[in-house]
CSV table of C-alpha atoms in Angstrom, one decimal:
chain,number,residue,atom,x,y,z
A,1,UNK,CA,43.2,32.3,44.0
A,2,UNK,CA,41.8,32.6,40.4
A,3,UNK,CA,45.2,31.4,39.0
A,4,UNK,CA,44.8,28.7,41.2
A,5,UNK,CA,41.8,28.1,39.4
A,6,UNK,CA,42.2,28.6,36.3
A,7,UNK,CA,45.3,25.6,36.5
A,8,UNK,CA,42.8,22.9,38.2
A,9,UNK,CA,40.3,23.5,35.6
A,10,UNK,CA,42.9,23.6,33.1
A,11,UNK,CA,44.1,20.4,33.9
A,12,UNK,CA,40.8,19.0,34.5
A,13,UNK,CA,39.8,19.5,30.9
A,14,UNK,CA,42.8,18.0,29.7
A,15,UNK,CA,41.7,15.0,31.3
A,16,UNK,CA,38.4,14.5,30.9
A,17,UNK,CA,38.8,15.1,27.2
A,18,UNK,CA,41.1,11.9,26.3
A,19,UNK,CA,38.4,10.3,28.3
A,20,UNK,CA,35.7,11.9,25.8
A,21,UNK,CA,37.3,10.1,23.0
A,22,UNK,CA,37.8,6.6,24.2
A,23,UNK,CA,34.2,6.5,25.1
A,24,UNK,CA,33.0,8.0,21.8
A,25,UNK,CA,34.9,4.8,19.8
A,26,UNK,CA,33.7,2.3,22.0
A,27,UNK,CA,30.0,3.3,21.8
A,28,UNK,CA,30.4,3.3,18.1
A,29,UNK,CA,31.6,-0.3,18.3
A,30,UNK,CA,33.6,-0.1,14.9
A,31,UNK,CA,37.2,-0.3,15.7
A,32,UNK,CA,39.0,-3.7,16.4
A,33,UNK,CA,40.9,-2.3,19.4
A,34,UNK,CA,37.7,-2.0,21.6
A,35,UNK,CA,36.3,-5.5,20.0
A,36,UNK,CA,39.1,-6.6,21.7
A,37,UNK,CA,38.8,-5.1,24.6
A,38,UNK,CA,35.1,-5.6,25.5
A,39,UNK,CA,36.2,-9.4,25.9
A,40,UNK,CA,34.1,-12.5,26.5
A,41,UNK,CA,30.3,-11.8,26.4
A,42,UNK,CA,30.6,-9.3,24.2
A,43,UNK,CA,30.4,-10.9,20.9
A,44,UNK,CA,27.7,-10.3,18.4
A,45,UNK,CA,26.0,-10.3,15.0
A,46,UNK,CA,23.3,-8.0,13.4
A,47,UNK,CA,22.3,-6.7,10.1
A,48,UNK,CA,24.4,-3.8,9.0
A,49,UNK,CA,23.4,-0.5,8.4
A,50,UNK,CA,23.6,0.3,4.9
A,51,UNK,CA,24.1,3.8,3.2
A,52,UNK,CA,21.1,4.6,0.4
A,53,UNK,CA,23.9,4.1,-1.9
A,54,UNK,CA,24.3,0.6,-0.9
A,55,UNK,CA,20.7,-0.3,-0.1
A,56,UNK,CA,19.6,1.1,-3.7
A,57,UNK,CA,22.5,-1.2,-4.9
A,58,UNK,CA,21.2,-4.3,-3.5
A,59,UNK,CA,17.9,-3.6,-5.1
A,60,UNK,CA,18.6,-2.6,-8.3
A,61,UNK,CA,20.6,-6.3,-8.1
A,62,UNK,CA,17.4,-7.5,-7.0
A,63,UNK,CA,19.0,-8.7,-3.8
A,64,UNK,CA,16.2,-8.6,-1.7
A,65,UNK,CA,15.4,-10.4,1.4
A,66,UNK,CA,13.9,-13.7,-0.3
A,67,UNK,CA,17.1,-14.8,-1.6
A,68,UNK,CA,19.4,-12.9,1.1
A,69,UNK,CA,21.0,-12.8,4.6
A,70,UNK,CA,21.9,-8.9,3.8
A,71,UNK,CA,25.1,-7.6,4.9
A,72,UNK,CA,25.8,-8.3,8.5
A,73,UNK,CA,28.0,-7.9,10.7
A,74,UNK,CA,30.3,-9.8,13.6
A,75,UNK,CA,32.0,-9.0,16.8
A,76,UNK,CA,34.3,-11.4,18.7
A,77,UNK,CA,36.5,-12.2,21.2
A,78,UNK,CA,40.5,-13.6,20.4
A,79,UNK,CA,39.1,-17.0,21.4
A,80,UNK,CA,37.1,-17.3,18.4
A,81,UNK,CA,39.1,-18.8,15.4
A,82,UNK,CA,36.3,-19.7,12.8
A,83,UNK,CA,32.8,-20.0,11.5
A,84,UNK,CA,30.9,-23.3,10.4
A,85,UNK,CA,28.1,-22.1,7.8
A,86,UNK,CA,25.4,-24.4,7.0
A,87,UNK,CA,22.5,-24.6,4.9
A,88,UNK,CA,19.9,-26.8,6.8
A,89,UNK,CA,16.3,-27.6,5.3
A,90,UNK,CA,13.4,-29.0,7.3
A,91,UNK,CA,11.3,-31.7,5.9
A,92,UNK,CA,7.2,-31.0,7.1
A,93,UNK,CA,6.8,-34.6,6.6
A,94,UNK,CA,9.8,-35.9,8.7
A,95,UNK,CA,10.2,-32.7,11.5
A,96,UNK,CA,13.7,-33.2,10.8
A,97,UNK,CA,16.2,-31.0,10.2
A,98,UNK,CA,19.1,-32.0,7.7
A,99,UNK,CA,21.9,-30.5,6.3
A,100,UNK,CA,21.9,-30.1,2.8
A,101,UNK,CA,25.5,-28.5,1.7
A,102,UNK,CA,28.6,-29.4,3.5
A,103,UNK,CA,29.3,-27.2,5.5
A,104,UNK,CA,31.7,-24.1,5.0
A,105,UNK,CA,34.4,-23.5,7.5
A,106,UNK,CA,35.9,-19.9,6.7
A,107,UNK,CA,38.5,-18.3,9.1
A,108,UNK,CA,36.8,-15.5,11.4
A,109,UNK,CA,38.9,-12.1,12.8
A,110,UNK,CA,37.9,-10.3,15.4
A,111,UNK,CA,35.1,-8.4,13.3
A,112,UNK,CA,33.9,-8.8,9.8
A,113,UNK,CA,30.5,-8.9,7.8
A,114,UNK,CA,28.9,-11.9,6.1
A,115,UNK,CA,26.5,-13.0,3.0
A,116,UNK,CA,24.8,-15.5,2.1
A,117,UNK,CA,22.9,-15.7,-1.5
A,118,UNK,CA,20.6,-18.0,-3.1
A,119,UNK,CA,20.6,-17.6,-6.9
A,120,UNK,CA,19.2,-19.3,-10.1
A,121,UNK,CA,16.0,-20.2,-8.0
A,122,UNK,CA,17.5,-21.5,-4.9
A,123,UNK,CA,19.9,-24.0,-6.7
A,124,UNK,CA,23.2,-22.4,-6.3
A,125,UNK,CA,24.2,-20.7,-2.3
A,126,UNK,CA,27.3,-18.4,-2.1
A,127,UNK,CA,28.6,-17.4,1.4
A,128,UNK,CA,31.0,-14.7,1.9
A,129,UNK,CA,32.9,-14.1,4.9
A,130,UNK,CA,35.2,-11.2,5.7
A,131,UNK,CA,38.3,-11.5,8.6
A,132,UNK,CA,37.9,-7.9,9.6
A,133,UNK,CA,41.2,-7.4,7.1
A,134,UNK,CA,39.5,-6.6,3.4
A,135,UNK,CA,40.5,-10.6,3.5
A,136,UNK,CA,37.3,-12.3,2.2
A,137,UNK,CA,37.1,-15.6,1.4
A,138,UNK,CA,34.0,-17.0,-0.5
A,139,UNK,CA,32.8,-20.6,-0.8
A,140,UNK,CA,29.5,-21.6,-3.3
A,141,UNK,CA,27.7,-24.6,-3.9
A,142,UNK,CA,25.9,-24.9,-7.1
A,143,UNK,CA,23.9,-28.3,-6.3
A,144,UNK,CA,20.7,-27.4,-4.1
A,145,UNK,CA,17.2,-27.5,-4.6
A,146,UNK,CA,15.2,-25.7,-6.4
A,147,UNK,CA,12.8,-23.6,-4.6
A,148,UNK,CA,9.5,-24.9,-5.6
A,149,UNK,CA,7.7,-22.3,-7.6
A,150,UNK,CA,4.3,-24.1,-6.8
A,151,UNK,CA,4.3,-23.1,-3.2
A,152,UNK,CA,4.0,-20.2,-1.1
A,153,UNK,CA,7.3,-18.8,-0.6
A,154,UNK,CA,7.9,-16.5,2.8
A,155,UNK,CA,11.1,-15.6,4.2
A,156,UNK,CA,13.1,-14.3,7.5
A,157,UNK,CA,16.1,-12.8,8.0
A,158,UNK,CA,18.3,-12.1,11.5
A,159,UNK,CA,17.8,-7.8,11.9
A,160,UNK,CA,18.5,-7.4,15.7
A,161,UNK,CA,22.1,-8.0,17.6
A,162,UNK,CA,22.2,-11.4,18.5
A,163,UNK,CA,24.7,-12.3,20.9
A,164,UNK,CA,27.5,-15.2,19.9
A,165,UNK,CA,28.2,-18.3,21.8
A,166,UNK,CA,30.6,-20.4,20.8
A,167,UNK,CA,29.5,-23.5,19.7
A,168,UNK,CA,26.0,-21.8,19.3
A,169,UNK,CA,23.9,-22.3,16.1
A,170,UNK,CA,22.7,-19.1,15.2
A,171,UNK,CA,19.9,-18.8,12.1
A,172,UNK,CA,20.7,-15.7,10.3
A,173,UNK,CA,18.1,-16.9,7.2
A,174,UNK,CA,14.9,-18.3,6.5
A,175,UNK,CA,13.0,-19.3,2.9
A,176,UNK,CA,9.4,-21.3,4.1
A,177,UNK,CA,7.6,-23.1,1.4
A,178,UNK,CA,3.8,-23.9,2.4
A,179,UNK,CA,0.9,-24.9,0.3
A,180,UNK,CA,-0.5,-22.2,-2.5
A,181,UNK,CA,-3.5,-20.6,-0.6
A,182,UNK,CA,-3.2,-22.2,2.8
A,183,UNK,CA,-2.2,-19.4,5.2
A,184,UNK,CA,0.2,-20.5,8.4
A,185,UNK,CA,-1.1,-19.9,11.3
A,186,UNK,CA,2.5,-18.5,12.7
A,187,UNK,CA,4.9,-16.5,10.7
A,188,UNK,CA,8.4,-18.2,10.2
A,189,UNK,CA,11.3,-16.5,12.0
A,190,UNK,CA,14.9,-16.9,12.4
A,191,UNK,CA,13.7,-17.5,16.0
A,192,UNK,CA,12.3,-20.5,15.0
A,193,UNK,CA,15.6,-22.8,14.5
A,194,UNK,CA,15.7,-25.6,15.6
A,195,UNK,CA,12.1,-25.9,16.8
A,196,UNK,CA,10.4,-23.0,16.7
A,197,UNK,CA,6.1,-23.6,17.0
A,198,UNK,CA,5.8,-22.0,13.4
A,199,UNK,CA,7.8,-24.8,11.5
A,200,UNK,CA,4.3,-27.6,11.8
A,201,UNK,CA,2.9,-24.8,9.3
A,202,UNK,CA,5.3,-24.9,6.6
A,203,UNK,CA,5.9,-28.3,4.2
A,204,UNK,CA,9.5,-27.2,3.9
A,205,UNK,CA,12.3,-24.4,5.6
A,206,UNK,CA,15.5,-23.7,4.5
A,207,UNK,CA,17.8,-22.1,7.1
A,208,UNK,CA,21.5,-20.4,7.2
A,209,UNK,CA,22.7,-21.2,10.0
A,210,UNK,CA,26.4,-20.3,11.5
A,211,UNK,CA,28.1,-21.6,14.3
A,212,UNK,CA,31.3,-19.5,15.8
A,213,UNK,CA,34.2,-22.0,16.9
A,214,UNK,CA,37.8,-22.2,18.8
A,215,UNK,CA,38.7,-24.5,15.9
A,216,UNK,CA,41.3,-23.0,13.5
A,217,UNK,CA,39.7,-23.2,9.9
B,1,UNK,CA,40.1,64.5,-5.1
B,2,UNK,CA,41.1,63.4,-8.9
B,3,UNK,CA,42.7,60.6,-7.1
B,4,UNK,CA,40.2,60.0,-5.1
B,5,UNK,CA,37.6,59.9,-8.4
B,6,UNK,CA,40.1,57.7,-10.3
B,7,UNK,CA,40.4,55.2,-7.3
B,8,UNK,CA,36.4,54.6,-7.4
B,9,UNK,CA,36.2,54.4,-10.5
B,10,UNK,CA,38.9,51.9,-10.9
B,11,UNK,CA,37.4,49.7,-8.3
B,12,UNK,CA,34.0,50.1,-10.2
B,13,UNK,CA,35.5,48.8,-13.0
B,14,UNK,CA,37.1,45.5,-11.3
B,15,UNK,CA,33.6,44.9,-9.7
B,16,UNK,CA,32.2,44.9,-12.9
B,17,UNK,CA,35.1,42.8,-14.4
B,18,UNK,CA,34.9,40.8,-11.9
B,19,UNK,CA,31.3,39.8,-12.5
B,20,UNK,CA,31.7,39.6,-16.3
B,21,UNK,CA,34.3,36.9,-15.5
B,22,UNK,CA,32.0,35.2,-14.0
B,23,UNK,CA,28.6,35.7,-16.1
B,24,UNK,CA,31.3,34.0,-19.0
B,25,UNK,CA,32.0,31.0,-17.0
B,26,UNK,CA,28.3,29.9,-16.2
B,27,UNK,CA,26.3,30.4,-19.8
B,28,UNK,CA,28.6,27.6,-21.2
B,29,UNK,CA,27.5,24.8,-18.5
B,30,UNK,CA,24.6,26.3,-18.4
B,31,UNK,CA,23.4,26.5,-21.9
B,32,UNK,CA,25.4,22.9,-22.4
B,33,UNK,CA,23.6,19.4,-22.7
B,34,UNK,CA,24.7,16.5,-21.0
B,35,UNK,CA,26.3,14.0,-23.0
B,36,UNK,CA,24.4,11.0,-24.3
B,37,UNK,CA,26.4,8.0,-22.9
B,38,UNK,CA,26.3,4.9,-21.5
B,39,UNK,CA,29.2,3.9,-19.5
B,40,UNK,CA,30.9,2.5,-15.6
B,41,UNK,CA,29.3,4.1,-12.6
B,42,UNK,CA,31.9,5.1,-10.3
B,43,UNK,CA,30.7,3.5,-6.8
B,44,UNK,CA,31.7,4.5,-3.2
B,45,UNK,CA,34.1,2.3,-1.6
B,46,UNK,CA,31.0,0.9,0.4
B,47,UNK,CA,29.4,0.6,-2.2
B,48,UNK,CA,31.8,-1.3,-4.3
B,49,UNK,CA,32.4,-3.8,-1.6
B,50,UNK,CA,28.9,-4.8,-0.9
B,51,UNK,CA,28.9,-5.7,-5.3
B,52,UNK,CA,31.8,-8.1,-4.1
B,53,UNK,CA,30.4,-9.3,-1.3
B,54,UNK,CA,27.6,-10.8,-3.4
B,55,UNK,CA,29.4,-12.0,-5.7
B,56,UNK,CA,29.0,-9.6,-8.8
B,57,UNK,CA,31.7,-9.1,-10.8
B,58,UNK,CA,33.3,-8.6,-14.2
B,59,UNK,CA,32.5,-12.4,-14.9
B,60,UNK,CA,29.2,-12.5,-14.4
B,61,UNK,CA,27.6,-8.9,-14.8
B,62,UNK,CA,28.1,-5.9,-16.8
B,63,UNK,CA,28.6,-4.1,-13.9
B,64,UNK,CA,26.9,-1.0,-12.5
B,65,UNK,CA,26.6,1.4,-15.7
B,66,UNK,CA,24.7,4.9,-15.6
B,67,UNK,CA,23.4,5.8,-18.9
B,68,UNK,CA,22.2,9.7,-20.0
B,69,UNK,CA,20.0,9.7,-23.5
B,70,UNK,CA,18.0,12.4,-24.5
B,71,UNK,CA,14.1,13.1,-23.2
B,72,UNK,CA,12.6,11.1,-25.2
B,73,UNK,CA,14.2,7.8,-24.3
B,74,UNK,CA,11.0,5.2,-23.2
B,75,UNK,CA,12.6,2.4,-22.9
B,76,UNK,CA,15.8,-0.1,-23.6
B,77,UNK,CA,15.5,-3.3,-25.0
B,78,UNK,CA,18.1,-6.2,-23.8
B,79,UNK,CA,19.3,-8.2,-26.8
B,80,UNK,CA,21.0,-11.7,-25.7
B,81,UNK,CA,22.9,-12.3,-28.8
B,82,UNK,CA,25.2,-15.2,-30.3
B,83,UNK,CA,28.1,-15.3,-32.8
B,84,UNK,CA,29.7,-18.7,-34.0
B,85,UNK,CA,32.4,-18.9,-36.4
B,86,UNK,CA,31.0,-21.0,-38.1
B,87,UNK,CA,27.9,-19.1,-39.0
B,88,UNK,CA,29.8,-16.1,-39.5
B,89,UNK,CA,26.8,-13.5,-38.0
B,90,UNK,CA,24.6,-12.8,-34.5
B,91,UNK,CA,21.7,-14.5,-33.8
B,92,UNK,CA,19.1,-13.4,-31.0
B,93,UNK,CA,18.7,-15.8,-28.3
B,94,UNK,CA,16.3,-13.4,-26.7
B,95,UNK,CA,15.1,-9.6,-25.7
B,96,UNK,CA,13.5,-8.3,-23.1
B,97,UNK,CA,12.2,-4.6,-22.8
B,98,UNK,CA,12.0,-2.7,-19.8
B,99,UNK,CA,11.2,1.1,-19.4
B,100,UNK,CA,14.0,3.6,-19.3
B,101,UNK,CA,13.9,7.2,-19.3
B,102,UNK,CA,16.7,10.4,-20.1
B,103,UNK,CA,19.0,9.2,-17.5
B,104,UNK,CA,19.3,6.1,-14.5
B,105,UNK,CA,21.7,3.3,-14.0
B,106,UNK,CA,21.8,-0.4,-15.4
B,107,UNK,CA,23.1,-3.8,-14.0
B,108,UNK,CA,22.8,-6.7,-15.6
B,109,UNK,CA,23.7,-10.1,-13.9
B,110,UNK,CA,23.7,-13.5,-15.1
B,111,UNK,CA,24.6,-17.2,-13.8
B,112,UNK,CA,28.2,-18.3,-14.9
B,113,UNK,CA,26.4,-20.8,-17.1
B,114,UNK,CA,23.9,-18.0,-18.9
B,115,UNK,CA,20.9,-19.9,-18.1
B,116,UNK,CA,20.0,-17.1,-16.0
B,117,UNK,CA,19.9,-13.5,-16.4
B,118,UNK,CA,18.4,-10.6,-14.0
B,119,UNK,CA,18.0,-7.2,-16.2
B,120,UNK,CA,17.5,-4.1,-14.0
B,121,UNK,CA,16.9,-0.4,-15.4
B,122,UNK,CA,16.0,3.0,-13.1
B,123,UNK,CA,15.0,6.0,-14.2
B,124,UNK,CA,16.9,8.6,-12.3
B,125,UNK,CA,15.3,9.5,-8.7
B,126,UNK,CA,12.7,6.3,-8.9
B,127,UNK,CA,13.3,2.5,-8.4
B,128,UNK,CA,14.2,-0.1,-10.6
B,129,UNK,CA,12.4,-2.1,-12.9
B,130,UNK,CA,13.5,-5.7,-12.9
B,131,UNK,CA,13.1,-8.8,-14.9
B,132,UNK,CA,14.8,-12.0,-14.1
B,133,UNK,CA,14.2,-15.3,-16.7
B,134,UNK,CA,15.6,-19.0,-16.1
B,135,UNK,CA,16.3,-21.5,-19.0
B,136,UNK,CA,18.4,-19.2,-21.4
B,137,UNK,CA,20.3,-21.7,-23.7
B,138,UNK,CA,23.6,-22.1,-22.1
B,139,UNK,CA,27.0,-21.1,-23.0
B,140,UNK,CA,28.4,-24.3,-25.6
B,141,UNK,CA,30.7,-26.9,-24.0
B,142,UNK,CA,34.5,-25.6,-24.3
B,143,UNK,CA,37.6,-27.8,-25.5
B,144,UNK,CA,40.4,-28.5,-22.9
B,145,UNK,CA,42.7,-25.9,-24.8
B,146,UNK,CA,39.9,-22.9,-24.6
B,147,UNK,CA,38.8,-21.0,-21.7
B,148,UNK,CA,36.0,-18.7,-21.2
B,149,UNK,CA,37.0,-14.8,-20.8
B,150,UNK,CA,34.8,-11.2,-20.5
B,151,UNK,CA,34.9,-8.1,-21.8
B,152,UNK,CA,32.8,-5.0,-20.3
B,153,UNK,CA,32.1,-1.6,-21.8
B,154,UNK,CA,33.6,1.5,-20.5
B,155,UNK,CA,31.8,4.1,-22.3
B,156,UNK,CA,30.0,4.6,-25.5
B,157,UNK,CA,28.0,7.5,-26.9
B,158,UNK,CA,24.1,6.1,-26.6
B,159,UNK,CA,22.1,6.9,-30.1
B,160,UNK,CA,18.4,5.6,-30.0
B,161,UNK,CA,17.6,2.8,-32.0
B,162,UNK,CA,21.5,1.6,-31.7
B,163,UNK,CA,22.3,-1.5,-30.4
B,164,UNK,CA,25.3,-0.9,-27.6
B,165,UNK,CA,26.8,-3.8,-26.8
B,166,UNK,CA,27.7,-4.0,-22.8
B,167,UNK,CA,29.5,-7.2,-22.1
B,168,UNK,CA,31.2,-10.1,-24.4
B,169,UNK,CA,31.8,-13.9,-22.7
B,170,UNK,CA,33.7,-15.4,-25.1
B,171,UNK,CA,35.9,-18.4,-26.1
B,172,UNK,CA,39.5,-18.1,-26.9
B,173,UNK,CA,42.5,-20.3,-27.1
B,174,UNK,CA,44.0,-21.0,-23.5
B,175,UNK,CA,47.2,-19.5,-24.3
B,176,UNK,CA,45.2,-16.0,-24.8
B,177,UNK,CA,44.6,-13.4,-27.3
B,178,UNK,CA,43.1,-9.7,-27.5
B,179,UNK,CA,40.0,-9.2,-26.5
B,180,UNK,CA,37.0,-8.6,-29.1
B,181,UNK,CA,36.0,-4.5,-29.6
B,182,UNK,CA,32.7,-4.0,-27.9
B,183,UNK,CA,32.6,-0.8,-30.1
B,184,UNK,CA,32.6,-2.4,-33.2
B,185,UNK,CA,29.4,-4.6,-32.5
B,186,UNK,CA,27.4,-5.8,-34.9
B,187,UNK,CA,30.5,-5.4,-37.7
B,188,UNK,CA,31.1,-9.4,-37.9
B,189,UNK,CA,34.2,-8.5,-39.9
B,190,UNK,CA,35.5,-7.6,-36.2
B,191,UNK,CA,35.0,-10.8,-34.4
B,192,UNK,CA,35.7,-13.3,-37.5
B,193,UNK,CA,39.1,-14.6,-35.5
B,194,UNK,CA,36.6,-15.3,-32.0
B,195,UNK,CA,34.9,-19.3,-32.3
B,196,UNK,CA,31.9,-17.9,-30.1
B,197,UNK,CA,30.8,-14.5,-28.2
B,198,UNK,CA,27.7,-14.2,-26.2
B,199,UNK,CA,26.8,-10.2,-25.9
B,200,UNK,CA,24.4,-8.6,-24.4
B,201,UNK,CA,23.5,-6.0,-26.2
B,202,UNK,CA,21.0,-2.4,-25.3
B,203,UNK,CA,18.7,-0.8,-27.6
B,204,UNK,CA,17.3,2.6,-26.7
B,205,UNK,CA,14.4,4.0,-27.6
B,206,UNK,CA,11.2,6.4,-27.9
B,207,UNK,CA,8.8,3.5,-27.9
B,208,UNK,CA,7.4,2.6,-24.5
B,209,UNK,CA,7.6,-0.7,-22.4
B,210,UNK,CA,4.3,-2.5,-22.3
């Protein structure tokens, strides 16, 4: 009887265990394999954890959240191809959104990370996109505006998981401009794109906004 | 027994042989100084990625260096300097001081053009402190039959009051030549076959930062 039981547990164990491990690499979410097999409805974006290392990095680069998306990271299903990124600004004076760069098509794999960086003031916007293969593929634009340095700057920046849709316009980055001294009554966030309540308060909002697509790049 | 008496006394003697060994090893790192350089950081692979990711390369940064001096380093002064041919000797364009201390890492970065440069300095264990300035005179126009190229430091032993020089943009003939000797800054002797270099070049020293 106790051989007969020491052989069912036996070969319990050895089954539950394989078990053990699959669920272990899909709650960590990192592999491509279980990207893949989540499917549909399981695609999403969010700020990437970074080591000390690599947050001490960014800020001895003085990459800080002004002039920054961060790292983040993607999660999609094969029927994503690509990503539109675009660099929209709102006018105060019109209520209008308008893009201001053309927009950069990049090819997309089933995960990868993303940057976007303002330098020299806001005049010149780099985006970065990874395929989930060390592949990365960079596109910049050198001719934007200036931000104003006579007005209040504040900015935003995507930080929870934010599920993809595709064809959806997700903001991942905000920079507000409002008049020196003359304290919004809301505070700009990502959430606010296209027409959040806090936008009447600012004179100007530049967003980074990406859109996931079927379309090959 | 005498077997027994040599046996102990034999092991004694390892135990203590043993111990010498190592009492010989330790004084000499212990009793050593670090050495007084500046050169390349080596990063983590994450780390090193996340540098690409935003952009910051050989071309545009002197890429993460960590420097050691001696305790009474204050601070290092940035030197944006010039050399034309034509001239025949450096010129200051600007410098900027920031504190420093014994030992911390540097990163320079600056826009492809020059007319903007972000200096950043820690002192080991602490933040940074950072100093970012716009309209820098750019980098002169180049003919069709030049092209721009870099040159980074590796290493060099770090002296107080001696300029280091940590990165070279300079011009050269398209078809390509050798690269000017970081090493040998200021000698102008060294760089008299180069049409133009911009360096940026560190100074450390005892004085404080304002």
């Amino acid at each position: 009887m106790k051989k007969k039981l020491f052989v069912i547990i036996t070969v319990a164990v050895m089954l539950l265990l394989p078990a053990c491990g699959s669920s272990k690499s899909s709650s960590s979410g990192g592999s491509t394999d279980s990207a893949a097999n989540e499917g549909p409805g399981m695609m999403e974006i969010m700020l990437k954890d970074m080591t000390a290392g690599e947050e001490d990095l960014m800020e001895i680069a003085g990459l800080d959240q002004e002039v920054t998306t961060g790292l983040l990271q993607y999660k999609v299903d094969d029927t994503v191809k690509s990503a539109h990124v675009k660099i929209m600004e709102y006018s105060g004076d019109t209520g209008k959104w308008k893009e201001i760069s053309d927009s950069f098509q990049m090819k997309t794999g089933k995960t990868g990370e993303i940057m976007v960086i303002y330098s020299n003031g806001g005049k010149t916007v780099r985006v970065a996109l990874t395929d989930g293969e060390n592949s990365m593929a960079a596109n910049i634009d050198p001719g934007l505006r200036k931000f104003s340095g006579d007005k209040d700057i504040s900015s935003a920046q995507l930080k929870g998981k934010k599920p993809i849709k595709l064809h959806e316009e997700i903001a991942l980055h905000m920079v507000a401009e409002s008049e020196p001294g003359k304290e919004p009554d809301l505070i700009i966030g990502v959430g606010d794109y296209p027409d959040g309540k806090a936008l009447k308060d600012y004179t100007s909002v530049r967003a980074v906004v990406i859109e996931f697509s079927d379309e090959k790049a | 027994m005498k077997k027994k008496l040599f046996a102990i006394a034999l092991a004694v003697a390892f135990v203590f042989a043993a111990a010498g060994c190592g009492n010989s090893e330790e004084q000499p790192a212990a009793a050593s100084e670090p050495e007084q350089k500046i050169c390349k950081k080596e990063l983590s692979p994450e780390a090193a990625h996340a540098l690409d990711m935003a952009g910051i390369s050989d071309s545009n940064s002197t890429g993460m260096l960590q420097y050691q001096g001696d305790d009474q380093v204050k601070s290092v002064t940035f030197k944006l300097m010039e050399y034309r041919a034509d001239k025949g000797k450096w010129s200051c364009i600007n410098k900027y001081k920031l504190r420093a201390g014994e030992s911390g890492d540097i990163l320079v970065t600056f826009s492809v053009d020059y007319t903007m440069i972000h200096m950043a300095v820690t002192i080991s264990g602490s933040g940074p402190a950072a100093q970012s300035e716009w309209g820098i005179k750019p980098l002169p126009n180049v003919t069709e039959d030049e092209t721009i190229t870099d040159e980074q430091i590796i290493s060099s032993p770090l002296e107080r009051d001696k300029d280091i020089a940590l990165h070279m943009t300079y011009t050269e003939a398209a078809d390509g030549g050798k690269s000017p000797d970081l090493a040998a800054y200021p000698d102008t002797s060294k760089y008299k076959d180069y049409k133009y270099i911009r360096a940026i070049v560190a100074n450390f020293s005892s004085e404080p930062a304002d």
